[in-house]
C-alpha angles and dihedrals in degrees: 000000000000124000121231116224111229120209117241116261112261136199118248098282097058094237100109133259128326120285121234110267094013122129135033116336122232117258093251094049116133121193116241114260092246091057092048091049091049093049091049091050091049091050091051090049092050091048091051091049091051091049091050092048090050092050092049090050092050091049093048093046091051096245089118121040133192113277091228090058091053092048091049093048091048092050091050092049092047091051092051092048092047092051092050093047093047090055091057099084094055093043092049092046091055099039099041099030091239122180111261089240091058091048090050091051090050088051092050091050091049091049091049092050091047090050091053091048091050089052092051092048092048091050091051090049092049094046091059100037112131 
């Protein structure tokens, strides 16, 4: 006698029985802690990826520049300003017939101001050193 194989009973859609955890959850359902932790970790990861993509876009679009380039440009500008300011005493002495003592005092005041500025710029550079 041969046995006939009977198909498994199926639900209405013909795709087999229900899977554990499938379907609508009851109103009082609370996700397991492991699931909540995983979803929070995934959200943090996605947020970090978005932040990194935004940073890369800003760098490529020129909105953000390399810190070294800013430091170099600032140093170059400072050197040009210092050179122009240090030439003032001699130029004023010649053009306005100033006493040499007055021109020297102007030069000392300019050097003092440049020294203070250099200190401020160095402090700013040190505060953001990485």
